[in-house]
Coordinates of C-alpha atoms and ligand atoms in Angstrom, one line a residue:
M12 CA 66.2 24.4 198.1
Q13 CA 69.0 23.5 195.7
H14 CA 66.4 22.0 193.5
I15 CA 64.3 25.0 193.5
L16 CA 67.3 27.2 192.7
H17 CA 68.4 24.9 190.0
D18 CA 64.9 24.8 188.5
S19 CA 64.5 28.5 188.7
R20 CA 67.9 29.0 187.0
R21 CA 66.9 26.5 184.3
F22 CA 63.6 28.4 184.0
M23 CA 65.4 31.7 183.7
K24 CA 67.8 30.3 181.2
T25 CA 65.0 28.9 179.0
N26 CA 63.2 32.2 179.3
M27 CA 66.3 34.3 178.5
V28 CA 66.7 32.2 175.3
A29 CA 63.1 32.9 174.5
I30 CA 63.5 36.6 175.3
V31 CA 66.6 36.9 173.3
A32 CA 65.0 34.9 170.4
Y33 CA 62.0 37.2 170.6
F34 CA 63.7 40.6 171.1
V35 CA 66.8 40.4 169.0
P36 CA 64.9 40.2 165.7
L37 CA 62.7 42.9 167.0
F38 CA 65.8 45.2 167.3
L39 CA 67.6 43.7 164.3
L40 CA 64.6 44.1 162.0
P41 CA 64.4 47.9 162.1
F42 CA 68.2 48.1 162.1
S43 CA 68.4 46.0 159.0
L44 CA 65.6 47.9 157.4
Y45 CA 67.4 51.1 158.2
L46 CA 70.6 49.8 156.6
F47 CA 68.7 48.5 153.6
S48 CA 67.0 51.9 153.2
I49 CA 70.5 53.7 153.3
I50 CA 71.8 51.3 150.7
L51 CA 68.7 51.8 148.6
R52 CA 68.9 55.6 149.0
R53 CA 72.6 55.5 148.1
S54 CA 72.1 53.5 145.0
S55 CA 69.1 55.6 144.0
D56 CA 71.2 58.8 144.7
D57 CA 73.9 57.3 142.5
R58 CA 71.4 56.7 139.7
K59 CA 70.3 60.4 139.9
K60 CA 72.3 63.0 138.1
L61 CA 73.2 65.4 140.9
P62 CA 74.6 68.8 140.2
A63 CA 78.4 68.7 139.7
G64 CA 80.7 70.2 142.3
S65 CA 82.6 69.4 145.5
R66 CA 81.9 69.2 149.2
G67 CA 85.2 70.1 150.7
W68 CA 86.2 68.9 154.2
P69 CA 84.1 66.9 156.5
V70 CA 82.1 69.2 158.9
L71 CA 83.8 72.4 157.5
G72 CA 82.6 71.8 154.0
E73 CA 83.6 74.7 151.7
N74 CA 82.8 77.3 154.3
L75 CA 86.3 78.8 154.5
K76 CA 86.7 79.1 150.8
F77 CA 83.3 80.7 150.5
A78 CA 83.9 83.1 153.4
H79 CA 87.2 84.2 152.0
S80 CA 85.6 85.6 148.8
P81 CA 82.1 84.6 148.0
E82 CA 82.4 86.3 144.6
K83 CA 85.5 84.4 143.6
F84 CA 84.0 81.2 145.0
V85 CA 80.8 81.5 142.9
T86 CA 82.6 82.6 139.7
E87 CA 85.1 79.8 139.8
K88 CA 82.5 77.1 140.5
M89 CA 80.3 78.4 137.7
S90 CA 83.2 78.2 135.2
K91 CA 84.4 74.9 136.5
H92 CA 81.1 73.0 136.9
S93 CA 78.2 74.7 135.2
P94 CA 76.8 78.2 134.7
D95 CA 73.4 77.0 135.8
I96 CA 73.9 75.1 139.1
F97 CA 76.6 73.5 141.2
Q98 CA 76.7 71.6 144.4
T99 CA 78.7 72.5 147.5
S100 CA 78.6 72.0 151.2
L101 CA 78.1 75.1 153.4
L102 CA 77.1 75.5 157.0
G103 CA 77.1 71.8 157.5
E104 CA 74.5 71.1 154.6
K105 CA 74.6 69.8 151.1
M106 CA 73.7 72.7 149.0
A107 CA 72.7 73.3 145.4
T108 CA 73.6 76.8 144.3
F109 CA 71.3 78.2 141.5
C110 CA 73.1 80.6 139.2
G111 CA 72.4 83.3 136.6
A112 CA 69.2 85.1 135.8
K113 CA 67.6 81.8 134.8
G114 CA 68.5 80.2 138.2
N115 CA 67.2 83.3 140.1
K116 CA 64.0 83.2 138.1
F117 CA 63.4 79.5 138.7
L118 CA 64.0 79.9 142.4
F119 CA 62.0 83.1 143.0
S120 CA 59.1 81.8 140.9
N121 CA 58.8 78.4 142.7
E122 CA 58.7 79.8 146.2
N123 CA 56.4 77.7 148.4
K124 CA 56.0 75.2 145.5
L125 CA 59.4 73.6 145.4
F126 CA 61.2 75.7 148.1
A127 CA 60.6 76.7 151.6
S128 CA 62.4 79.3 153.6
W129 CA 65.4 77.8 155.5
W130 CA 67.7 79.5 158.0
P131 CA 71.0 77.9 159.0
Q132 CA 71.1 76.2 162.4
S133 CA 73.9 78.6 163.5
L134 CA 71.7 81.6 162.9
R135 CA 68.6 80.1 164.6
K136 CA 70.4 79.0 167.7
V137 CA 72.1 82.4 168.1
L138 CA 69.1 84.6 167.4
W139 CA 65.9 83.1 168.5
F140 CA 64.1 81.8 171.5
P141 CA 64.1 78.1 170.6
Q142 CA 60.7 77.3 172.1
T143 CA 58.9 79.7 169.7
N144 CA 60.1 77.9 166.5
S145 CA 59.7 81.3 164.9
T146 CA 61.6 82.7 162.0
Y147 CA 60.0 85.7 160.3
N148 CA 56.4 86.6 160.2
R149 CA 55.4 88.3 156.9
I150 CA 52.4 90.0 158.6
L151 CA 55.1 92.4 159.8
H152 CA 56.0 93.4 156.3
R153 CA 52.4 94.2 155.5
D154 CA 51.6 96.1 158.7
V155 CA 54.7 97.7 160.1
L156 CA 56.6 98.4 156.9
S157 CA 53.6 99.6 155.0
P158 CA 53.9 102.6 152.6
E159 CA 52.0 104.8 155.2
A160 CA 54.4 103.8 157.9
L161 CA 57.4 104.4 155.7
K162 CA 56.2 107.8 154.7
K163 CA 56.3 108.8 158.4
F164 CA 59.8 107.3 158.8
V165 CA 61.4 109.9 156.4
P166 CA 61.5 112.9 158.7
V167 CA 62.6 110.7 161.6
M168 CA 65.5 109.4 159.5
D169 CA 66.4 112.9 158.4
A170 CA 66.3 114.3 162.0
L171 CA 68.6 111.5 163.2
A172 CA 70.9 112.0 160.2
R173 CA 71.2 115.7 161.1
E174 CA 72.0 114.8 164.8
H175 CA 74.7 112.5 163.5
M176 CA 76.2 115.1 161.3
T177 CA 76.5 117.5 164.2
R178 CA 77.8 114.8 166.6
H179 CA 80.2 112.8 164.4
W180 CA 80.6 114.3 160.9
R181 CA 82.7 117.4 161.7
P182 CA 84.0 119.6 158.8
N183 CA 87.7 119.4 157.9
T184 CA 88.2 116.2 159.9
V185 CA 88.8 112.6 158.8
V186 CA 85.9 110.3 159.7
K187 CA 85.5 106.5 159.2
V188 CA 82.4 106.0 157.3
L189 CA 81.7 102.3 158.1
P190 CA 81.6 102.5 161.9
L191 CA 79.6 105.7 161.7
S192 CA 77.1 104.2 159.3
K193 CA 76.7 101.2 161.7
I194 CA 75.9 103.5 164.6
Y195 CA 73.4 105.5 162.6
T196 CA 71.7 102.5 161.2
F197 CA 71.4 100.8 164.6
E198 CA 70.2 103.9 166.4
L199 CA 67.6 104.5 163.7
A200 CA 66.3 100.9 163.9
C201 CA 66.0 101.2 167.7
R202 CA 64.2 104.5 167.4
L203 CA 61.8 103.4 164.7
F204 CA 61.2 99.8 165.7
M205 CA 61.1 100.1 169.5
S206 CA 61.0 103.8 170.3
V207 CA 64.3 103.3 172.2
V208 CA 66.0 106.7 172.1
D209 CA 68.2 106.7 175.2
P210 CA 71.8 106.2 173.9
R211 CA 72.8 104.1 176.9
R212 CA 70.0 101.7 176.2
V213 CA 70.9 101.6 172.5
K214 CA 74.5 100.9 173.4
K215 CA 73.5 98.0 175.7
I216 CA 72.0 96.2 172.7
Y217 CA 74.5 97.5 170.1
D218 CA 77.6 96.1 171.8
P219 CA 76.7 92.4 171.6
F220 CA 75.4 92.8 168.1
S221 CA 78.9 92.8 166.6
E222 CA 79.5 89.5 168.3
V223 CA 76.3 88.1 166.9
T224 CA 77.0 89.2 163.3
R225 CA 80.6 87.7 163.5
G226 CA 79.3 84.4 164.7
I227 CA 76.0 83.6 163.0
L228 CA 77.5 82.4 159.7
S229 CA 80.4 80.6 161.2
V230 CA 80.7 76.8 161.3
P231 CA 78.2 75.9 164.1
V232 CA 80.8 74.3 166.5
D233 CA 79.8 75.3 170.0
L234 CA 83.2 75.2 171.8
P235 CA 84.9 77.6 174.2
G236 CA 86.7 80.4 172.4
T237 CA 84.8 80.0 169.1
A238 CA 83.0 82.9 167.4
Y239 CA 79.9 80.7 167.5
R240 CA 80.0 80.3 171.3
R241 CA 80.5 84.1 171.7
A242 CA 77.6 84.8 169.4
I243 CA 75.3 82.4 171.3
R244 CA 76.1 84.2 174.5
A245 CA 75.6 87.7 172.9
G246 CA 72.3 86.5 171.4
G247 CA 71.1 85.5 174.9
F248 CA 72.0 88.8 176.2
I249 CA 70.1 90.7 173.5
R250 CA 67.0 88.6 173.9
A251 CA 67.0 89.3 177.7
E252 CA 67.2 93.0 177.0
L253 CA 64.6 93.0 174.3
M254 CA 62.2 91.0 176.6
R255 CA 62.4 93.7 179.2
I256 CA 61.6 96.4 176.5
V257 CA 58.7 94.3 175.0
E258 CA 57.2 93.5 178.4
Q259 CA 57.3 97.1 179.5
R260 CA 55.7 98.2 176.2
R261 CA 52.9 95.8 176.5
K262 CA 52.1 97.4 179.9
E263 CA 52.3 100.9 178.5
M264 CA 50.5 100.2 175.2
Q265 CA 51.8 103.4 173.4
R266 CA 50.8 103.8 169.8
D267 CA 54.3 103.3 168.3
F268 CA 55.8 100.6 166.1
L269 CA 56.4 98.1 168.8
S270 CA 52.9 98.6 170.2
K271 CA 51.5 97.8 166.8
M272 CA 53.4 94.5 167.0
V273 CA 52.1 93.8 170.4
M274 CA 48.6 94.1 168.9
L275 CA 49.4 91.8 165.9
R276 CA 47.8 88.3 165.7
D277 CA 49.3 85.2 164.2
E278 CA 47.7 82.9 161.6
D279 CA 45.6 81.3 164.3
G280 CA 44.2 84.7 165.4
D281 CA 46.2 84.7 168.7
F282 CA 48.2 87.7 169.9
L283 CA 52.0 87.2 169.3
N284 CA 53.6 86.4 172.7
E285 CA 56.6 88.4 174.0
K286 CA 59.1 85.8 172.8
K287 CA 57.8 85.8 169.3
I288 CA 57.8 89.6 169.2
C289 CA 61.4 89.5 170.4
N290 CA 62.3 87.1 167.6
E291 CA 60.7 89.4 165.1
I292 CA 62.5 92.5 166.4
I293 CA 65.8 90.6 166.4
V294 CA 65.3 89.7 162.7
M295 CA 64.5 93.3 161.8
L296 CA 67.5 94.7 163.8
L297 CA 69.9 92.2 162.3
A298 CA 68.5 92.3 158.8
S299 CA 68.7 96.1 158.7
Y300 CA 72.0 96.7 160.6
D301 CA 74.9 95.2 158.7
T302 CA 73.2 95.4 155.3
T303 CA 72.1 99.0 155.3
S304 CA 75.3 100.3 156.9
S305 CA 77.3 98.5 154.3
A306 CA 75.1 99.9 151.6
I307 CA 75.6 103.5 152.9
T308 CA 79.4 102.9 153.1
G309 CA 79.4 101.5 149.5
V310 CA 77.5 104.6 148.1
I311 CA 79.7 107.1 149.9
N312 CA 82.8 105.2 148.8
H313 CA 81.7 105.5 145.1
L314 CA 80.7 109.2 145.6
A315 CA 84.2 109.9 146.9
Q316 CA 85.8 107.9 144.1
F317 CA 84.0 109.4 141.1
P318 CA 83.8 113.2 141.2
H319 CA 81.6 113.4 138.0
I320 CA 79.0 111.2 139.7
Y321 CA 79.3 113.1 142.9
N322 CA 78.6 116.4 141.0
E323 CA 75.4 115.1 139.5
V324 CA 74.2 113.8 142.9
F325 CA 75.2 117.2 144.5
K326 CA 73.1 119.1 141.9
E327 CA 70.0 116.9 142.5
Q328 CA 70.3 117.1 146.3
M329 CA 71.0 120.8 146.4
A330 CA 67.9 121.5 144.3
I331 CA 65.9 119.7 147.0
A332 CA 67.7 121.4 149.9
E333 CA 67.1 124.8 148.3
S334 CA 63.4 124.1 147.9
K335 CA 62.9 123.7 151.6
G336 CA 62.6 126.2 154.5
P337 CA 65.4 126.4 157.2
G338 CA 65.2 123.4 159.5
E339 CA 62.4 121.8 157.4
L340 CA 62.9 118.0 157.4
L341 CA 62.8 115.8 154.3
T342 CA 59.5 114.2 153.2
W343 CA 58.4 111.3 151.1
D344 CA 57.9 113.8 148.2
D345 CA 61.5 114.9 148.4
I346 CA 62.6 111.2 148.3
E347 CA 60.6 110.7 145.1
K348 CA 62.7 113.5 143.4
M349 CA 66.0 111.7 144.1
K350 CA 65.9 109.7 140.8
Y351 CA 69.6 110.1 139.8
S352 CA 70.8 109.5 143.4
W353 CA 68.8 106.2 143.5
N354 CA 70.4 105.1 140.2
V355 CA 73.8 105.8 141.8
A356 CA 72.8 103.9 144.9
R357 CA 71.6 100.9 142.9
E358 CA 74.8 100.8 140.8
S359 CA 76.7 100.8 144.1
L360 CA 74.5 97.9 145.4
R361 CA 75.3 96.0 142.2
L362 CA 79.1 96.4 142.7
M363 CA 79.2 96.2 146.5
P364 CA 76.2 94.1 147.4
P365 CA 75.6 94.0 151.1
A366 CA 74.0 90.5 151.1
V367 CA 75.4 87.6 149.2
G368 CA 72.1 85.8 148.7
A369 CA 69.8 83.4 150.6
F370 CA 69.0 79.8 151.4
R371 CA 66.0 77.6 150.9
E372 CA 65.1 74.0 151.4
A373 CA 63.8 71.8 148.6
T374 CA 60.4 70.5 149.8
T375 CA 60.2 67.9 147.1
E376 CA 62.5 66.3 144.6
F377 CA 62.7 68.0 141.2
T378 CA 65.0 68.5 138.2
Y379 CA 66.7 71.7 137.1
A380 CA 68.9 72.1 134.0
G381 CA 69.1 68.3 133.7
F382 CA 70.1 67.8 137.3
T383 CA 68.2 66.2 140.2
I384 CA 67.7 68.2 143.4
P385 CA 66.7 65.7 146.1
K386 CA 64.1 66.6 148.6
G387 CA 65.6 68.1 151.8
W388 CA 68.6 69.5 150.0
K389 CA 69.4 73.1 150.9
T390 CA 69.6 75.6 148.0
F391 CA 71.3 78.9 147.6
W392 CA 70.9 81.8 145.2
T393 CA 73.6 84.5 145.0
V394 CA 74.1 88.0 143.7
H395 CA 77.5 86.9 142.6
S396 CA 76.3 84.8 139.7
T397 CA 74.8 87.9 137.9
H398 CA 76.0 91.2 139.3
K399 CA 79.4 91.1 137.7
N400 CA 78.5 88.7 134.9
P401 CA 79.3 90.4 131.6
D402 CA 76.3 88.6 130.0
C403 CA 74.1 90.5 132.4
F404 CA 76.1 93.8 132.8
P405 CA 78.5 94.6 129.9
E406 CA 81.8 95.9 131.3
P407 CA 80.7 94.8 134.7
E408 CA 83.5 96.5 136.7
R409 CA 82.6 100.0 135.3
F410 CA 80.5 102.2 137.6
D411 CA 77.7 103.4 135.4
P412 CA 74.4 104.6 137.0
S413 CA 72.8 104.9 133.5
R414 CA 72.3 101.1 133.5
F415 CA 69.3 101.9 135.6
E416 CA 67.7 104.4 133.2
G417 CA 64.7 103.5 131.2
S418 CA 63.6 99.9 131.7
G419 CA 66.9 99.2 133.5
P420 CA 68.7 95.8 133.8
A421 CA 67.1 92.6 132.4
P422 CA 64.8 90.9 134.9
Y423 CA 66.4 88.7 137.6
T424 CA 69.9 90.1 137.0
F425 CA 70.0 92.9 139.6
V426 CA 69.0 91.2 142.8
P427 CA 70.6 92.8 145.9
F428 CA 67.2 92.4 147.7
G429 CA 66.3 89.0 146.2
G430 CA 63.1 88.6 144.3
G431 CA 59.7 86.9 144.2
P432 CA 57.5 86.4 147.3
R433 CA 60.4 86.4 149.7
M434 CA 62.1 89.5 148.4
C435 CA 63.5 91.6 151.3
P436 CA 60.6 93.3 153.0
G437 CA 63.0 96.1 154.1
K438 CA 63.9 97.2 150.6
E439 CA 61.9 100.4 150.7
Y440 CA 63.1 101.2 154.2
A441 CA 66.7 100.7 153.0
R442 CA 66.1 102.9 150.0
L443 CA 64.8 105.7 152.2
E444 CA 67.7 105.4 154.7
L445 CA 70.3 105.4 151.9
L446 CA 68.8 108.5 150.2
V447 CA 68.4 110.4 153.4
M448 CA 72.0 109.8 154.3
M449 CA 73.3 110.7 150.8
H450 CA 71.3 114.0 151.0
N451 CA 72.8 114.8 154.4
V452 CA 76.4 114.0 153.5
V453 CA 76.5 115.5 150.0
T454 CA 74.7 118.8 150.8
R455 CA 77.4 119.4 153.6
F456 CA 80.7 118.0 152.3
R457 CA 82.9 117.2 149.4
L458 CA 84.6 113.9 150.1
E459 CA 88.3 113.0 149.8
K460 CA 89.5 109.4 150.4
T461 CA 92.5 109.3 152.6
I462 CA 93.3 105.7 151.3
P463 CA 92.7 106.0 147.5
N464 CA 92.5 102.3 146.6
E465 CA 91.2 100.8 149.9
K466 CA 90.6 97.1 149.5
I467 CA 87.0 95.8 149.9
V468 CA 86.8 92.4 151.6
Y469 CA 83.8 90.3 152.7
H470 CA 83.1 90.1 156.5
A471 CA 79.5 89.1 156.7
T472 CA 78.9 91.9 154.2
S473 CA 81.0 94.0 151.7
T474 CA 83.5 95.9 153.9
P475 CA 86.4 98.3 153.2
V476 CA 89.3 97.0 155.2
H477 CA 90.1 100.2 157.0
G478 CA 86.4 101.3 157.5
L479 CA 86.6 103.9 154.7
P480 CA 88.4 107.0 156.2
L481 CA 87.4 110.2 154.4
R482 CA 88.3 113.8 154.8
L483 CA 85.3 116.1 154.9
H484 CA 85.6 119.4 153.1
P485 CA 82.7 121.8 153.8
H486 CA 81.1 123.6 150.8
Q487 CA 82.1 127.2 150.3
K488 CA 79.1 129.4 151.1
Ligands
LIG28 C1 70.6 97.6 151.7 C2 70.0 96.9 152.6 C3 69.4 95.5 152.5 C4 69.8 94.5 151.7 C5 70.8 94.5 150.5 C6 68.9 93.4 152.0 C7 68.9 92.2 151.3 C8 68.1 91.1 151.7 C9 68.2 89.8 151.0 C10 69.1 89.5 149.8 C11 67.3 89.0 151.6 C12 67.0 87.6 151.3 C13 65.8 87.4 150.4 C14 65.6 86.0 150.0 O1 65.4 85.2 151.0 O2 65.5 85.6 148.9 C15 66.7 89.8 152.7 C16 65.7 89.3 153.6 C17 65.2 90.0 154.6 N1 65.4 91.3 154.9 FE1 66.6 92.6 153.9 N2 68.1 93.7 153.0 C18 68.4 95.0 153.4 C19 67.8 95.8 154.4 C20 66.8 95.3 155.2 C21 66.1 96.1 156.2 C22 66.3 97.6 156.4 C23 65.2 95.3 156.8 C24 64.2 95.6 157.9 C25 63.7 96.8 158.1 C26 65.3 94.0 156.2 C27 64.5 92.9 156.6 C28 64.7 91.7 156.0 C29 63.9 90.5 156.5 C30 63.0 90.4 157.6 C31 64.3 89.4 155.6 C32 63.8 88.0 155.6 C33 62.6 87.9 154.7 C34 62.0 86.5 154.6 O3 62.7 85.5 154.9 O4 60.8 86.3 154.2 N3 66.3 94.1 155.2 N4 67.2 91.0 152.7

């Protein structure tokens, strides 16, 4: 027995040695290869001329500096490192920021060649159903934001703007423009994108939205008490509510916007499933909410600030109002007459841009302005490298709508909606909404700021710190 045990122990020992001798190199080999590849990559990265810049703190990167003032961040980096491109670290990623009209042109013209769309992890996790791996489906742009669809939106926008004037914009009171613009924008999106009109149902989705917008561009650290954790929870709630609406609509099959989506097919010819539709709706709600309400607030801010600009807009809008019968709603043709007002809106978008820019991923290694951008790096373009750049807009701080007369600003300098194939698909929708709101406010009231030099800060979008309180003076009849 002893002998057998001893033999078997010796046998096991010999085998263990054999096993170890066999397996250790098996594990070590890939490990050493991995180490070797890191060293190789390091040294090849060292040989490359990467864009100059800094990466800030581990994990946090330069997020805090950027969030504090994106405009200052970009301007300082451009003058310190290069007017063409600099590197930084944002949202946990190494990032090359392309600057100036040249940088915008390069990025917008190489869409799908050198760059692919990229959405930060924080945004994806908060917003979408993870299983669907969906971001944004450009079929939507073609079908549901088509010129024919947009033409039908104008009277709906006007009807809701009038409802809002009666409900919230009372003569001789002080109103806060920013929160009111947010409610209008969101109610409009719910009405147009989902036929959800019931204010209680709108409120159910609206309330968690502010949590989402606060958390999506935060550092993605999912810990109790963080804005990111709250945004994830709010995102889950919104998805559940939207799923109920989409499922119900699929059953009813009404001929509205959402029903059109229910009938859409993806690239493989399959109908979009409910989760994908929810993802699409969330993108549309989010993309239209903060941006457009900030744009409305910006325009009204400038109208209240510059009486000579207000007077010109007033003349244009009153001529349109007087051409219409009592109670007759605005149409597409009316919008086409609002030329001066649109120049004013664009000048306001230049000085108070609602979106800072957007991200991409480099799909291959390439060089730009003498610097190497390695494959897999994230890239960023930003309105702040051109909108207030005196080379693109002389006396950039001056509010001057005439910059948009004739052929307007030089190409790739005025980019509040981006450019190239990925340009914002909601640009026309935003234009209509802005002009309809300008019409409704200006034809009813003269505007007086109660805080004359209210500070504008950046909270996910350009924001007056006190929400832009205004006194509304009705016109004398
Ligand atoms: C004044 C209001 C708005 C501004 C300033 C704005 C600005 C932008 C910008 C800068 C981008 C990024 C473009 C890029 O990736 O290069 C974008 C993307 C997008 N916007 Fe807008 N937007 C506005 C309103 C809207 C509205 C009303 C909608 C929907 C109805 C919308 C839907 C989208 C979508 C879906 C994308 C993603 C497009 C893609 O990745 O292909 N936006 N927007």
